[in-house]
C-alpha atoms as one frame of an Amber mdcrd trajectory, in Angstrom:
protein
 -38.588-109.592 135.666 -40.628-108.687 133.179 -44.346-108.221 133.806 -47.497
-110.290 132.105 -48.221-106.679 130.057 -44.702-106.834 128.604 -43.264-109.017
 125.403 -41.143-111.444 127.251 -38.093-110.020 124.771 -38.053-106.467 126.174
 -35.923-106.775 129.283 -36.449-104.214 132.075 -32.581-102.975 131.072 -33.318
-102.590 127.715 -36.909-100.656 128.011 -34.990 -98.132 130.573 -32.318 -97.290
 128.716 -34.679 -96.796 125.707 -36.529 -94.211 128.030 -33.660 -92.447 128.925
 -31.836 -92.512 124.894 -35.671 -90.615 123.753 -35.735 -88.671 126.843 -31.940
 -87.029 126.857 -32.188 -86.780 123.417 -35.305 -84.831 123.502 -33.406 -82.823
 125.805 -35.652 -83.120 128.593 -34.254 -83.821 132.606 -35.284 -86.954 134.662
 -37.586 -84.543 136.829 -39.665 -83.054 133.633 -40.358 -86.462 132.338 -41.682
 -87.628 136.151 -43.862 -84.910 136.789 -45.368 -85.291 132.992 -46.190 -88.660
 133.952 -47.026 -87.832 137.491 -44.473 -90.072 139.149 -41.663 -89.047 141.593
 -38.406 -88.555 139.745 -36.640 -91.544 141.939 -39.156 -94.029 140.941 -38.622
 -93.748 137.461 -34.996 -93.559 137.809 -35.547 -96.865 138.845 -37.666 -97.724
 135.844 -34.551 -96.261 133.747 -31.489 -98.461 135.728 -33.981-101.855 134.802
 -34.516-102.235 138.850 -38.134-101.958 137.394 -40.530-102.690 134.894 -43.107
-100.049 134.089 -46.672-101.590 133.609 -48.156-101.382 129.951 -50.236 -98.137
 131.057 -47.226 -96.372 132.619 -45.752 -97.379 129.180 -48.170 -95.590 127.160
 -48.158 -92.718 129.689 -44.145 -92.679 129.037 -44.320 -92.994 125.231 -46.912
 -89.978 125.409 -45.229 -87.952 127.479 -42.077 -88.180 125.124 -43.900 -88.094
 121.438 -43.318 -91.448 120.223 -45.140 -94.622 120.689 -45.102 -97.618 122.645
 -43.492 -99.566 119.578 -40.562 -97.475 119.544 -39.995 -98.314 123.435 -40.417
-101.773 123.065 -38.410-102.233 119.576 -35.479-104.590 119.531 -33.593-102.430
 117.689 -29.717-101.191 118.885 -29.453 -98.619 121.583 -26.786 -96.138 121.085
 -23.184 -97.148 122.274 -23.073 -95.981 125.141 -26.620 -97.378 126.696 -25.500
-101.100 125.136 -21.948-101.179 127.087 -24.093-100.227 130.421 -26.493-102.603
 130.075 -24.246-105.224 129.222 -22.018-104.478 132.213 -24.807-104.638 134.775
 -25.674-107.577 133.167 -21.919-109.160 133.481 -22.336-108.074 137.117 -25.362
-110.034 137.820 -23.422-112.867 136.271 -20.804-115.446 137.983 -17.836-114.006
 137.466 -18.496-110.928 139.309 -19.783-112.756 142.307 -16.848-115.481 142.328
 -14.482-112.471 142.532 -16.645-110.522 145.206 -17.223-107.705 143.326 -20.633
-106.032 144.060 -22.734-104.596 141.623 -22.722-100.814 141.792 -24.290 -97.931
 140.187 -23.399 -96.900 136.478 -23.110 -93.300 136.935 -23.753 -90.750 134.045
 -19.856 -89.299 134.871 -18.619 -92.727 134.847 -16.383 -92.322 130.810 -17.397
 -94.616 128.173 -13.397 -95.759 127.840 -13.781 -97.105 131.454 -16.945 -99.002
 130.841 -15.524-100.401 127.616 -12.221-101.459 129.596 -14.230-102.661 132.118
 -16.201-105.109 129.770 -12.678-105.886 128.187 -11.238-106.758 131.394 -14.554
-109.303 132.290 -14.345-111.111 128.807 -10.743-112.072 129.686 -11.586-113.190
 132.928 -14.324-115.451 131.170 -11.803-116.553 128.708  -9.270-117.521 131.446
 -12.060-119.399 132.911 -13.109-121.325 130.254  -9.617-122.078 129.437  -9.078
-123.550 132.673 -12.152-125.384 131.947 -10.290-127.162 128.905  -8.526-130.235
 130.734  -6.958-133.479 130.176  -9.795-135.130 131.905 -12.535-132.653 129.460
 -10.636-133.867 126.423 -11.331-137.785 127.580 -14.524-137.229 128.275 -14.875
-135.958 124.705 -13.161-138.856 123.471 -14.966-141.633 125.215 -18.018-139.720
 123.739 -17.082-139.469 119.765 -15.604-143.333 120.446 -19.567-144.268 121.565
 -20.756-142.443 118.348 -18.148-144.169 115.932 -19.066-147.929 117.356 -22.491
-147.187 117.200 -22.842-146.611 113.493 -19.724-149.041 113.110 -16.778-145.801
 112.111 -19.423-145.310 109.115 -20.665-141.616 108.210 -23.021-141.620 105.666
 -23.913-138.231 104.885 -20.052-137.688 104.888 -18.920-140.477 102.666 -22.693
-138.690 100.013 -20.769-135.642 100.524 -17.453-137.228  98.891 -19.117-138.546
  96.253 -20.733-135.318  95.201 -17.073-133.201  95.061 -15.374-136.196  93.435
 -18.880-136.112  90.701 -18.720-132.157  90.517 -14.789-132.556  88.653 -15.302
-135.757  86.482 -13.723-137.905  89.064 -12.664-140.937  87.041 -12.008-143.717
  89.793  -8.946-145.195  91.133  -6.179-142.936  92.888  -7.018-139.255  93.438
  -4.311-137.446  91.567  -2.738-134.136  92.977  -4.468-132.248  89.968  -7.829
-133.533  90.552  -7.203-132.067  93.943  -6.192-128.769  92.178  -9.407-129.407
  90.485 -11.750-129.627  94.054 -10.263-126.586  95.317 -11.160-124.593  91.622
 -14.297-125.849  92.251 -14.876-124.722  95.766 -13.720-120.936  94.441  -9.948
-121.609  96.027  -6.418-121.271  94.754  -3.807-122.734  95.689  -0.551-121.028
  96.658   2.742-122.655  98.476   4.723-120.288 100.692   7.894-120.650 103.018
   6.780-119.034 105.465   3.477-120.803 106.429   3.207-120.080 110.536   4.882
-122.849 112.128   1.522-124.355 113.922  -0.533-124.909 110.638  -0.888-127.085
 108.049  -2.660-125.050 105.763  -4.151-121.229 106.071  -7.134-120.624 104.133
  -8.018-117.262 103.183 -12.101-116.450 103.042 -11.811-113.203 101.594  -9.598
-113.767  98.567 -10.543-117.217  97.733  -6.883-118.486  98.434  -4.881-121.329
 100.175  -1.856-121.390 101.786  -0.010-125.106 102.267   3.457-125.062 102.947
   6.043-124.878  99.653   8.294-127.958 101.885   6.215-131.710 102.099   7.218
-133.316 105.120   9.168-136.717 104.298   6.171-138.906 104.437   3.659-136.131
 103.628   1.280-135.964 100.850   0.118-132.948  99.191  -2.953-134.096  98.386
  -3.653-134.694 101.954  -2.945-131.370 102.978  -5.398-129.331 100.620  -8.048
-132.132 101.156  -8.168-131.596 104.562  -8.171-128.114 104.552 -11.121-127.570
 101.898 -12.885-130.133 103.673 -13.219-128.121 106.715 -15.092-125.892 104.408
 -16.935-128.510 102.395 -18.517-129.057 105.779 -19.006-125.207 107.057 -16.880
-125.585 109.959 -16.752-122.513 112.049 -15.038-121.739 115.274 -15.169-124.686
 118.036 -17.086-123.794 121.136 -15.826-127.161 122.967 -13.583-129.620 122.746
 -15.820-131.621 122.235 -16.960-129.545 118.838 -13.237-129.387 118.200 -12.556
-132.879 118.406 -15.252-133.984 116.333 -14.176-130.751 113.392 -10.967-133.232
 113.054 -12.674-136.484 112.805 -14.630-135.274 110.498 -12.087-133.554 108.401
 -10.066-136.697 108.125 -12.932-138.744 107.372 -14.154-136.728 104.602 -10.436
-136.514 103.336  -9.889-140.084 103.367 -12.939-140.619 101.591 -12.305-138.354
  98.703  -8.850-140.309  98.499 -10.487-143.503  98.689 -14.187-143.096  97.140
 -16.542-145.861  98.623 -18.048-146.702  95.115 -14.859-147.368  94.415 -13.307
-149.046  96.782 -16.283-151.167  98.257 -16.478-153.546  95.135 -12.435-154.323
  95.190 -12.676-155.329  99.245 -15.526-157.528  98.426 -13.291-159.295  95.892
 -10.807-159.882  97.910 -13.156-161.025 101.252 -14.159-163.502  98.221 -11.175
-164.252  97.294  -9.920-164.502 100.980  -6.908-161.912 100.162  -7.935-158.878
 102.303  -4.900-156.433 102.450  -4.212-153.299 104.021  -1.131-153.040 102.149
  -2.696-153.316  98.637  -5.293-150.810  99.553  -2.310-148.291 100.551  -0.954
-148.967  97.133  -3.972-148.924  95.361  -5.119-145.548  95.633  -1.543-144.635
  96.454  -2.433-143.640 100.373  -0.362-143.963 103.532  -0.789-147.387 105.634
  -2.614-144.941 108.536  -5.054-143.631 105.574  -5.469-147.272 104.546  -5.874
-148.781 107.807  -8.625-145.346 109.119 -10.402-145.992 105.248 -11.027-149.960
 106.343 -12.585-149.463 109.237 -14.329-147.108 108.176 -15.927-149.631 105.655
 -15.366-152.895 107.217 -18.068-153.737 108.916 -20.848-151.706 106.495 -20.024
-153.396 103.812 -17.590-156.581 104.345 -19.301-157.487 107.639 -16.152-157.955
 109.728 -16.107-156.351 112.728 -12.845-154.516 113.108 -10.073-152.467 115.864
  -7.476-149.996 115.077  -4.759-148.607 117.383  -2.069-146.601 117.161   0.758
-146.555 120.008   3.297-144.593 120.097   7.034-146.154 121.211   6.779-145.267
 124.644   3.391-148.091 124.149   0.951-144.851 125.064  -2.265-145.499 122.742
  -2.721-142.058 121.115  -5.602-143.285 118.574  -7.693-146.364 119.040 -10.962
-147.843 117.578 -12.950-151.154 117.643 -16.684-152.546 117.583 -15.247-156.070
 118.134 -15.647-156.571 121.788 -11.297-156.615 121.996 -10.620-155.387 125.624
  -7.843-152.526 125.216  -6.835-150.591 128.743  -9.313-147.847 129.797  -9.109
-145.130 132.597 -11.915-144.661 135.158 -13.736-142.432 132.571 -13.110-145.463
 129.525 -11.016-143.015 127.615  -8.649-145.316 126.071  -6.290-142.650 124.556
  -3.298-142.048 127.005  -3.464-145.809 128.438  -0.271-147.792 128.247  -0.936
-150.630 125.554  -0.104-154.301 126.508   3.555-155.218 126.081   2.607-158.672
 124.423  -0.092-157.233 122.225   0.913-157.293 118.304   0.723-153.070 118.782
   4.173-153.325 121.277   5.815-156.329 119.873   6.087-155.122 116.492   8.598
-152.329 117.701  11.132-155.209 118.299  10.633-156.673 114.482  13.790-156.154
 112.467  12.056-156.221 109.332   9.874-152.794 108.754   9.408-153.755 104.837
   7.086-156.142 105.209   3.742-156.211 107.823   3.681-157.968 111.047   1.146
-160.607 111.891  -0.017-162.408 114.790  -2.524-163.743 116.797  -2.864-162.867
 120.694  -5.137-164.886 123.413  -6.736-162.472 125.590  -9.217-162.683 128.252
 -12.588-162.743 125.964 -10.818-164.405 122.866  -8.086-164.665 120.396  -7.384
-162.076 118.224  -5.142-161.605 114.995  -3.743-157.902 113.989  -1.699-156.941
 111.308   0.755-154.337 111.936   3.499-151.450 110.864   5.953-149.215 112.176
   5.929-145.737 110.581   8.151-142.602 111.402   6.116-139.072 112.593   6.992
-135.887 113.944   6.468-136.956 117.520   8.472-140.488 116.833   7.924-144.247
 115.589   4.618-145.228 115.848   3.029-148.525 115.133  -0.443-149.058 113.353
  -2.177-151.750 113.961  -5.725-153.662 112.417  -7.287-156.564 114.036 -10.315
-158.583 113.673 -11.299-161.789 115.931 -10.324-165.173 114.870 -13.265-166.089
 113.526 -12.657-163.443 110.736  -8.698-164.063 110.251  -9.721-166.056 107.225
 -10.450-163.285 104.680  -6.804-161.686 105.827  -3.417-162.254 104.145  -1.046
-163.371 106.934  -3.504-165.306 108.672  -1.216-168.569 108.076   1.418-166.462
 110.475   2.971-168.384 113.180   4.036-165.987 115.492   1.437-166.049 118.776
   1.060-164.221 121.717  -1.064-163.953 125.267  -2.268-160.961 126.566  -3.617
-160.870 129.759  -3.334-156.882 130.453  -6.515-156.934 132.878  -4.536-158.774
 135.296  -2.076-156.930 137.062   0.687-158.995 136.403   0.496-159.368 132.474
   2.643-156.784 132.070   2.360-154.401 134.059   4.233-155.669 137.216   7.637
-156.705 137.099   8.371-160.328 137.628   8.456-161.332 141.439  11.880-162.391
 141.502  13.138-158.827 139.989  10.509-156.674 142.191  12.038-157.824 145.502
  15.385-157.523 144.205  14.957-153.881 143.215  11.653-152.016 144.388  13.485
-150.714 147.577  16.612-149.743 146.111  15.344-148.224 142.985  13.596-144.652
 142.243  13.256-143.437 138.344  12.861-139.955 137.907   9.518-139.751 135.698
   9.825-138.249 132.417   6.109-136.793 132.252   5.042-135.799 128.939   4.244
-132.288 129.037   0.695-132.676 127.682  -0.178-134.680 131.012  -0.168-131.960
 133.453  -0.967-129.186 130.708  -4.243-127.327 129.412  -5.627-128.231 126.079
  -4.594-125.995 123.457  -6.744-122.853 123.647  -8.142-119.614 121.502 -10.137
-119.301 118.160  -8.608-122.440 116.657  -7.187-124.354 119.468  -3.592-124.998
 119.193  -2.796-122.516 116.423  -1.338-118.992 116.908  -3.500-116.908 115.656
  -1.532-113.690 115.352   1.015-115.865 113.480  -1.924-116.667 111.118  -3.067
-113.076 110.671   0.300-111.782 109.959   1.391-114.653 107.441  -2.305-113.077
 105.855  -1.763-109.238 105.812   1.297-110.334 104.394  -0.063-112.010 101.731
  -3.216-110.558 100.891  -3.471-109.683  97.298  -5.387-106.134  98.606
């Protein structure tokens, strides 16, 4: 503890081991130093292990007795290599990890090697790693969810400082309007100090690799079938547009992405732009998600994220998104008009099974994947009319789906649809339950073998960048490097 006389940043284990760097390298023994200051040789032993804190006149005494001052004892400058692993292994011992595992502290002997302390320290940072890993759940990664969901419907999925930040990149290259061309993003990477190369061998769980040192970006030389190369360096310099660095949660992680793809969607879709064509066609009763995809040349997912985002700012229509996968698992959702999607105990709605009548499931069934699907749905607090799509992705179909109340159908093409449907998912036997008739037919001779996906019982996605492989990433780099 250290004492009133003391600056409150000179910890007892620092001071000590300051004593004993001046005092063995004025070549002078533990028992010479104690009898200079008139103190017994064990007590200030235990002034040098940081079991105590000298006074501020035993300090001066100290600082005398060794020909320096009382600065250079107190300084928060580096100790020598060998003092800073000690102190920060007694300090990892006085920690939780060393008491969870039982270990007691013990004495840091002078014959103890440095290699042992250093594997030692080693050996406890992988134990904390492990831990925190283990730390990084499912349940962690709803949590964080519910949480950035609160933020989004607060401020109604509308980042201002993020969509300023758009505008100044797309001002700083002569940004013209309409659809962001691949060159202009050419252009926004020149401009942040990056080029851009395409290689073959990008590591398998990236998108992009940037590297800091030599100014350069990797993407991938192959587009995926329904990627977009525009999308793939705006996202990346994004990340540094914003000054990203290394995620310390999931939390941090999760909301690094969000941001990313906001800011990416933005620069594809600028808001001075955009804003004044969705007010024409509110006014002209002719929203569209469709014509905003082909408008600035985006996919219906970019579209779909780029009108919420703006919706309710600027059109005043209060607005959900979801996208379901074909097994009906919601894997994105949003909304800020009271519609009641499924929620677990924690009101993460990511992971929940969507309704089976809701325009999200139905429009798997629908022949037709040229044209959009419409339809209204009664639900428990309302009716409700979405507009949806079935798109192809790595992981399989998934539908994308925006909806608005029925109140605010009237500004939508499609709203003259007449396909309907009810929705009653908060009642267990919407759609959740089997009908009576084939429940006591079946329920005791039946037992399905679960197919559980495989991110259900698993850890999130761990390390520097979580889910990438970092030694893949550092490899496809020394490889590269132009040094």
């Amino acid at each position: 503890m250290v004492t009133a006389d003391a600056p409150e940043d000179s910890d007892a284990l620092t001071i000590g081991r300051r004593i004993r760097q001046l005092r063995t390298g004025r070549g002078m023994t533990l028992e010479e130093l104690a009898s200079r200051i008139d103190r017994a040789p064990s007590q200030l032993s235990m002034f040098e292990t940081g079991k105590r804190e000298p006074k501020l006149t035993l300090l001066q005494a100290i600082a005398r007795a060794l020909g320096t001052t009382i600065d250079a004892l107190l300084e928060g400058g580096p100790l020598d290599e060998r003092s800073a692993m000690e102190i920060s292994l007694e300090r990892a011992m006085k920690g939780q990890t060393f008491q969870a595992l039982g270990i007691a502290p013990f004495r840091i002997a002078k014959t103890v090697p440095s290699e042992a302390l250093a594997a030692m320290l080693a050996l406890h940072g992988e134990i904390e790693r492990l831990r925190d890993e283990r730390a990084a759940t499912p349940e962690e990664a709803r949590r964080a969810n519910v949480e950035l969901r609160h933020l989004m419907r607060t401020q109604d999925n509308h980042f201002a400082e993020l969509e300023t930040k758009a505008a100044e990149i797309l001002a700083a290259v002569r940004h013209p309007g309409g659809p962001l061309t691949q060159r202009t993003a050419s252009e926004i990477a020149a401009y942040l100090g990056f080029t851009l190369h395409y290689a073959s061998d990008l590591p398998q769980t990236t998108r992009s690799v940037a590297d800091l040192a030599n100014g350069r970006l990797y993407l991938s030389s192959g587009v995926h079938a329904k990627g977009d190369a525009r999308t793939a360096v705006l996202q990346a310099l994004s990340s540094r547009i914003l000054g990203h660095g290394e995620p310390h949660s999931y939390a941090e992680f999760l909301r690094q992405r969000v941001e990313t793809n906001y800011l990416t969607g933005a620069l594809l879709v600028p808001e001075a732009h955009v804003v004044p064509v969705l007010q024409d066609a509110k006014h002209r009763r002719a929203i569209s998600i469709e014509d905003l995809r082909d408008a600035y040349s985006v996919s219906y997912e970019t579209a779909a994220h780029r009108f919420t985002n703006l919706a309710t700012r600027h059109l005043d229509i209060a607005v959900h998104f979801l996208k379901v996968h074909e097994s009906g698992t919601i894997t994105k959702a949003y909304e800020n008009d009271d519609v009641n999607f499924p929620t677990d105990r924690l009101g993460s709605i990511e992971g929940q099974l969507c309704c089976r009548r809701w325009t999200s499931r139905v429009v798997f069934d629908v022949e037709d994947r040229f044209n959009p699907y419409y339809q209204y749905t009664d639900t428990g607090n309302g009716t409700y009319w979405c507009t949806a799509r079935v798109e192809p992705s790595s992981e399989g179909l998934h539908s994308l789906s925006v909806g608005v109340r029925f109140d605010d159908t009237k500004w939508f093409v499609g709203r003259d649809t007449g396909n309907r449907g009810v929705s009653k998912h908060s009642v267990e036997t919407c759609c959740r339950r089997a009908p009576v008739e084939l429940e006591e037919r079946w329920r005791e001779h039946s037992w399905p073998n679960v197919r559980t996906p495989r991110t259900l019982l698993a850890t999130l996605p761990t390390g520097s960048f979580p889910g990438v492989d970092t030694t893949d990433v550092y490899e496809f780099l020394e490889a590269h490097s132009p040094g």
